[in-house]
CSV table of C-alpha atoms in Angstrom, one decimal:
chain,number,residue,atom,x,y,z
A,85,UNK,CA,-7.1,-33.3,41.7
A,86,UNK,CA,-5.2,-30.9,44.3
A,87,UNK,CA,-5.6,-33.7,47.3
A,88,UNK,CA,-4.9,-36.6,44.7
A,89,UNK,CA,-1.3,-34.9,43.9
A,90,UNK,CA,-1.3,-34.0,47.5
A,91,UNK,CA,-1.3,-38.0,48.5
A,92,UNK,CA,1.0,-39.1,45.6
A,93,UNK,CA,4.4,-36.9,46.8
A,94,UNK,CA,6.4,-38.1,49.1
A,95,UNK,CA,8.7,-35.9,50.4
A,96,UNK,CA,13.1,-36.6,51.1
A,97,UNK,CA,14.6,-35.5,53.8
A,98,UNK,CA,12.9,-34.0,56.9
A,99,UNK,CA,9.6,-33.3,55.1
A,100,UNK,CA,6.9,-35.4,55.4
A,101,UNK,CA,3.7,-36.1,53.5
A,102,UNK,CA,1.6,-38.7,55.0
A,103,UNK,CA,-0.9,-40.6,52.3
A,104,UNK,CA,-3.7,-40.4,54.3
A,105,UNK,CA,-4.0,-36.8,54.1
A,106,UNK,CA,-3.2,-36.3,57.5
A,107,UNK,CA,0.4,-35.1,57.9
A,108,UNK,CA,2.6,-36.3,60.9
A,109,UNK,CA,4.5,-33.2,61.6
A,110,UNK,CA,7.5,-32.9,63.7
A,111,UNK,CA,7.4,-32.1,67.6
A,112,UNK,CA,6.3,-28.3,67.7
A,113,UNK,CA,6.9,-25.6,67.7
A,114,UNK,CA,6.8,-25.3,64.1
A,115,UNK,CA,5.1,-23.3,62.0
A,116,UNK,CA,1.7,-23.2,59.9
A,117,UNK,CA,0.4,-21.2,57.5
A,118,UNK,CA,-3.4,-21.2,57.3
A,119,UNK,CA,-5.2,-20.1,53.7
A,120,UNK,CA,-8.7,-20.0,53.9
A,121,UNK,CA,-10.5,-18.7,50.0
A,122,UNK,CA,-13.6,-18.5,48.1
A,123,UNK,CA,-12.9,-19.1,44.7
A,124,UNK,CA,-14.6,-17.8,41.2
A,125,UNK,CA,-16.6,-19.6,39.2
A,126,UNK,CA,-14.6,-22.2,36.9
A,127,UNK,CA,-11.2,-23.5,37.0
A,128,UNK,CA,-9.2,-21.1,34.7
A,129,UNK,CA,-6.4,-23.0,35.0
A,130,UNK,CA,-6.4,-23.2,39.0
A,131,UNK,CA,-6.3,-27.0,39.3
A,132,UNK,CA,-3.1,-27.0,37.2
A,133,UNK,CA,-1.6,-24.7,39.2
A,134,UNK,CA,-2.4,-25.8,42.2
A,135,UNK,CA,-0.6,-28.8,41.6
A,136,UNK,CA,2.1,-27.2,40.3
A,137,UNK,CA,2.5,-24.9,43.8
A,138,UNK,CA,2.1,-28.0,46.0
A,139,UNK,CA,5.1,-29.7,43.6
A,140,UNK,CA,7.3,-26.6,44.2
A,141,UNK,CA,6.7,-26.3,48.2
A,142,UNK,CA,7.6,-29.8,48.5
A,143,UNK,CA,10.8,-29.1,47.3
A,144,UNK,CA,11.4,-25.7,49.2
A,145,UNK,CA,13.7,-25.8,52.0
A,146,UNK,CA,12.4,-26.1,55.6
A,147,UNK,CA,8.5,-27.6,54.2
A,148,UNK,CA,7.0,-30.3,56.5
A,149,UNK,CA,3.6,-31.2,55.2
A,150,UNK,CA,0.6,-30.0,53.4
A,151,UNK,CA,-3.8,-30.3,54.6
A,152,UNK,CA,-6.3,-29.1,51.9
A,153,UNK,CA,-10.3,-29.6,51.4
A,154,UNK,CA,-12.5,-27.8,49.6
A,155,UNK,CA,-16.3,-27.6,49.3
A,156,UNK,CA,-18.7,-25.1,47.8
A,157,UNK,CA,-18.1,-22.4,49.8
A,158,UNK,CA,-14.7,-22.2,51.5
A,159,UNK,CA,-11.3,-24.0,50.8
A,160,UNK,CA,-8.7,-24.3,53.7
A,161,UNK,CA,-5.1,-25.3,52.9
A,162,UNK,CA,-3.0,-25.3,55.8
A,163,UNK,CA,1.0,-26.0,55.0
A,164,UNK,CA,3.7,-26.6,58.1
A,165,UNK,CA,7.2,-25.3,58.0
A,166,UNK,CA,10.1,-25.3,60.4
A,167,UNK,CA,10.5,-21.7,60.1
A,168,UNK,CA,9.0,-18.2,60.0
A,169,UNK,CA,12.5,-18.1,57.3
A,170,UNK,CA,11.4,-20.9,55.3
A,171,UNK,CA,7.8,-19.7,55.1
A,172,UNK,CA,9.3,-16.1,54.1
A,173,UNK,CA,11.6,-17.8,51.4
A,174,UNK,CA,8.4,-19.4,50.0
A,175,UNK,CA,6.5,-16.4,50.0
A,176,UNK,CA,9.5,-14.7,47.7
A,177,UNK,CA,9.5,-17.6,45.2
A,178,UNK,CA,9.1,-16.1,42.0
A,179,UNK,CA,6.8,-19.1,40.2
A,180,UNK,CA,4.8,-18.4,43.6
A,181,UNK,CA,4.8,-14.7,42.7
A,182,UNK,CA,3.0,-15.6,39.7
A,183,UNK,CA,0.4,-17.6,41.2
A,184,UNK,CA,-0.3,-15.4,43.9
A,185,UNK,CA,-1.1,-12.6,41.7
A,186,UNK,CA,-3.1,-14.5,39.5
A,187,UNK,CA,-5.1,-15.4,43.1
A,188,UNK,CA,-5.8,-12.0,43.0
A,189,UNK,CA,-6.7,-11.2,39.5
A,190,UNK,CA,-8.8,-14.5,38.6
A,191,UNK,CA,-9.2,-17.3,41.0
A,192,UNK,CA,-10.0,-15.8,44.5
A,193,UNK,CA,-13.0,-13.5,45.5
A,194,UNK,CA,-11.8,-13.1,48.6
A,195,UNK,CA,-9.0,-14.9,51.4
A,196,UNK,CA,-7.2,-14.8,54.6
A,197,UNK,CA,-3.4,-16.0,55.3
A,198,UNK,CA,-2.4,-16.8,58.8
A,199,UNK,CA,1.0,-17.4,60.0
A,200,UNK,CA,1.0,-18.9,63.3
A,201,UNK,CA,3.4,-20.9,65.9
A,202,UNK,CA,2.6,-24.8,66.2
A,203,UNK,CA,3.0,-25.2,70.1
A,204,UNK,CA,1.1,-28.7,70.3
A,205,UNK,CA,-0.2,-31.4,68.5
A,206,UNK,CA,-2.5,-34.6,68.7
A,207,UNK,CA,-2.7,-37.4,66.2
A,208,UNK,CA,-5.5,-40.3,66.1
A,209,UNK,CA,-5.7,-43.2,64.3
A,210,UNK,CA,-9.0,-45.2,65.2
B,1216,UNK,CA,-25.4,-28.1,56.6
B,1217,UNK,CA,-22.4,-27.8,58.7
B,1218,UNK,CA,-21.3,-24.3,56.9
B,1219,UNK,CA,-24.5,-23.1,56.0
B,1220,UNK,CA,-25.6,-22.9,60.3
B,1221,UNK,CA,-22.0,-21.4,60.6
B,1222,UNK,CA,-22.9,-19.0,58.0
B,1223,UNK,CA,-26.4,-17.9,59.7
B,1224,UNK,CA,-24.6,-17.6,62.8
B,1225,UNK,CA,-24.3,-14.3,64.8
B,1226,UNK,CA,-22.2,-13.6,68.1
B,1227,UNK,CA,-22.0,-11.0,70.4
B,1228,UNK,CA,-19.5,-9.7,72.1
B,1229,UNK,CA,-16.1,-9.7,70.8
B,1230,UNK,CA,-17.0,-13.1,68.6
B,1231,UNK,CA,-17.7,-12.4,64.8
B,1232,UNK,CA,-18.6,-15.2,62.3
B,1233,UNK,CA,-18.1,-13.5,58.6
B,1234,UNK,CA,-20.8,-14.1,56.7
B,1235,UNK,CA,-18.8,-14.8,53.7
B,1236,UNK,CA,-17.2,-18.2,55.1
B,1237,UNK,CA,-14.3,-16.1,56.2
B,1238,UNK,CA,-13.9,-15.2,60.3
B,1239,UNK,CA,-12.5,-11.6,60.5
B,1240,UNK,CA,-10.7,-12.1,63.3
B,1241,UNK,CA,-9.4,-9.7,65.6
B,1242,UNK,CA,-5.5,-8.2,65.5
B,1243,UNK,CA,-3.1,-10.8,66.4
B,1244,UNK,CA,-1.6,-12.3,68.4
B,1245,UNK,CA,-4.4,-15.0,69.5
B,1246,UNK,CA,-4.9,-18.8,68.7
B,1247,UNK,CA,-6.7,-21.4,66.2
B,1248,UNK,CA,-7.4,-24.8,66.4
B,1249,UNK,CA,-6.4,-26.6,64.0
B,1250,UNK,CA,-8.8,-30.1,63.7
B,1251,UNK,CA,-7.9,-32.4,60.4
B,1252,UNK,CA,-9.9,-35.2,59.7
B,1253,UNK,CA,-10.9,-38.4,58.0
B,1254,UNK,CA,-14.5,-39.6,58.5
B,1255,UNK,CA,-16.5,-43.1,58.6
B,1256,UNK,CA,-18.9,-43.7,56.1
B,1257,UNK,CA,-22.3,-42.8,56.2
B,1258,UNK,CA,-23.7,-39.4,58.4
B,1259,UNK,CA,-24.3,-41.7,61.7
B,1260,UNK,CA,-25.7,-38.4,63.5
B,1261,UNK,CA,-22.5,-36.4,62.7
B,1262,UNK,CA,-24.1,-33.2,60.5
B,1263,UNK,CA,-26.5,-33.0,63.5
B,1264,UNK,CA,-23.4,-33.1,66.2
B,1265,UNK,CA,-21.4,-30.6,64.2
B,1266,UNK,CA,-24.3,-27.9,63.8
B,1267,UNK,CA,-24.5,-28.0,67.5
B,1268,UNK,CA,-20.9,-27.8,68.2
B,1269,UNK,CA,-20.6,-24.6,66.6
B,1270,UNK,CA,-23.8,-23.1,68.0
B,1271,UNK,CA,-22.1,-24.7,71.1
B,1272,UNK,CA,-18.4,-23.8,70.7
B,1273,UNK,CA,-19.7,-20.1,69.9
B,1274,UNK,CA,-21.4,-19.4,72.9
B,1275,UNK,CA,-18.1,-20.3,74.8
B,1276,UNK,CA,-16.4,-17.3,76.7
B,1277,UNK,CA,-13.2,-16.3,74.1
B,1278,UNK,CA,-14.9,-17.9,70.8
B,1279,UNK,CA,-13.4,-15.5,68.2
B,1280,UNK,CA,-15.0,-17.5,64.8
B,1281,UNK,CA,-14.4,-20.8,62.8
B,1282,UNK,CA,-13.7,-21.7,59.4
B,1283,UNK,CA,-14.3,-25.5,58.0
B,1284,UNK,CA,-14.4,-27.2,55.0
B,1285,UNK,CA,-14.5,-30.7,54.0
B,1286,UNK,CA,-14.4,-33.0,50.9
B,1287,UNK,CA,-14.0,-37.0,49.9
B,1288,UNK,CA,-10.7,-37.0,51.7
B,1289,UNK,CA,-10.6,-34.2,54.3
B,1290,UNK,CA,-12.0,-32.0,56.7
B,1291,UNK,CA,-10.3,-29.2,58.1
B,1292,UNK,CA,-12.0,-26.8,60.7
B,1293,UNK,CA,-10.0,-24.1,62.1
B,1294,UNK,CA,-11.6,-22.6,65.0
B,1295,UNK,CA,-10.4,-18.9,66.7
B,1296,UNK,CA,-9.9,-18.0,70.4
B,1297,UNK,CA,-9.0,-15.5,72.6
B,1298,UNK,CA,-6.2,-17.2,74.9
B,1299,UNK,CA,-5.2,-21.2,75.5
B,1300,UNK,CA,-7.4,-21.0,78.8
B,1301,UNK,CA,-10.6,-20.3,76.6
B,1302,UNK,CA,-9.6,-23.4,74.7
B,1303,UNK,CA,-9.2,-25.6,77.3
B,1304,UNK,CA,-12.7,-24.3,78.3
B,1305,UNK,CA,-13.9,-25.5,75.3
B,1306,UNK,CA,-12.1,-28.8,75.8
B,1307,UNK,CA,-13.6,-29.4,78.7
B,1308,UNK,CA,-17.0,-28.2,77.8
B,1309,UNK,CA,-19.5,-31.5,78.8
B,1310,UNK,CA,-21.7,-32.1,75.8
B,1311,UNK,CA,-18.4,-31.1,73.7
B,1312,UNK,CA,-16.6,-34.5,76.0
B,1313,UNK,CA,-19.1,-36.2,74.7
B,1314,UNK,CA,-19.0,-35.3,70.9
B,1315,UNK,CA,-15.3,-35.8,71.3
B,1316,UNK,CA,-16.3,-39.5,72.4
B,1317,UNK,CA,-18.4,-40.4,69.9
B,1318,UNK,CA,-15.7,-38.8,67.3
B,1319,UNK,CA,-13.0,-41.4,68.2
B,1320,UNK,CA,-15.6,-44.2,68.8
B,1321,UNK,CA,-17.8,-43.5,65.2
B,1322,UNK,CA,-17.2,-41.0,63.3
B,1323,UNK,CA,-13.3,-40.4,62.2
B,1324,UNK,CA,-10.9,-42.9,61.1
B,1325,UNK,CA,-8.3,-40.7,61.7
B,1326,UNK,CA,-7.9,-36.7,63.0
B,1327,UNK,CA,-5.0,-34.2,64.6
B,1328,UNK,CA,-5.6,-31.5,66.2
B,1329,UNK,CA,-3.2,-28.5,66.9
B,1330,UNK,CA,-3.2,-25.3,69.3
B,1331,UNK,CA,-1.5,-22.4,67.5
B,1332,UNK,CA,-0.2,-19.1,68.4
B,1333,UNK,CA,-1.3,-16.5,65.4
B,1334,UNK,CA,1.5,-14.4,64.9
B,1335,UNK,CA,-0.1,-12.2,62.0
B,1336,UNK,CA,-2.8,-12.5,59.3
B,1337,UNK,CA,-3.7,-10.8,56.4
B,1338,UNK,CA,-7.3,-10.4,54.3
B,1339,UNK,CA,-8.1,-9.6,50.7
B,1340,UNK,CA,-11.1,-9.0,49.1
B,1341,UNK,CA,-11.5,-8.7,45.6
């Protein structure tokens, strides 16, 4: 449901969500931020939300992109930005807030968050 | 099959694969790999390849952990190093030339791959 949102937006402006799941970022540097989580059992309203967070960084200033897959036992979303700034802003929204404590409280057993520098990049299309 | 090796998975030295799914790196800064992909259909060999990659990939001087997940539409394996020479190592590791071969030529449709700088990270567990 997240990935199937994911590939429906299309982004104005200098973002950029490609609809093969694969997104064609700028030249680096730019930025990443890398979430890796293991949920709980159950949705409890996560899918919902995390549609609704994907919808509300796509509109942020300075968002490039979006990866995401999950299995059974880890899920990885990785989103670009042009900016340590623009990551920063995003962190402060308040709807994000929300979510992010909620992470906490019901949806996430554990997580990581990475913040690190693009410097190069490779695309493939076979 | 692919997470569950990662997950029995051991290193010495300065490596450390978290049992949980989760690599506890060390402080930053250091660097991830970034590798998204779209896959063929069918296995074609590849759950074989990618178990030995890792076992592969962690032996490598600089090999600080790896994450991956993957579902219908993406993969995402983000693997952690030491410095940008141990990745080029890795790069240029023989049997990995060839699984990087046989990647293009049979099992993704499509992949990226980017060399980051981690500039800080942060773990929860709940």
């Amino acid at each position: 449901m997240y990935l199937k949102l994911i590939n429906l937006i299309r982004i104005n402006g200098e973002g950029n969500l490609n609809l093969s799941g694969i997104t064609k970022t700028p030249e680096p540097p730019y930025y990443a931020v890398i979430f890796s989580s293991q949920r709980t059992e159950g949705d409890r309203g996560y899918g919902k939300m995390a549609d609704k967070m994907v919808e509300l960084a796509a509109k942020q200033k300075g968002f490039l992109g979006v990866e995401s897959a999950r299995d059974e036992q880890l899920g990885i979303t990785v989103s670009y930005w042009d900016s340590l700034e623009s990551i920063k802003e995003w962190k402060e929204n308040a709807a994000h807030k929300v979510a992010q404590d909620k992470g906490k409280s019901v949806w996430y057993t554990s997580f990581s968050l990475r913040v690190c520098r693009v410097e190069k990049h490779n695309f493939f299309e076979m």
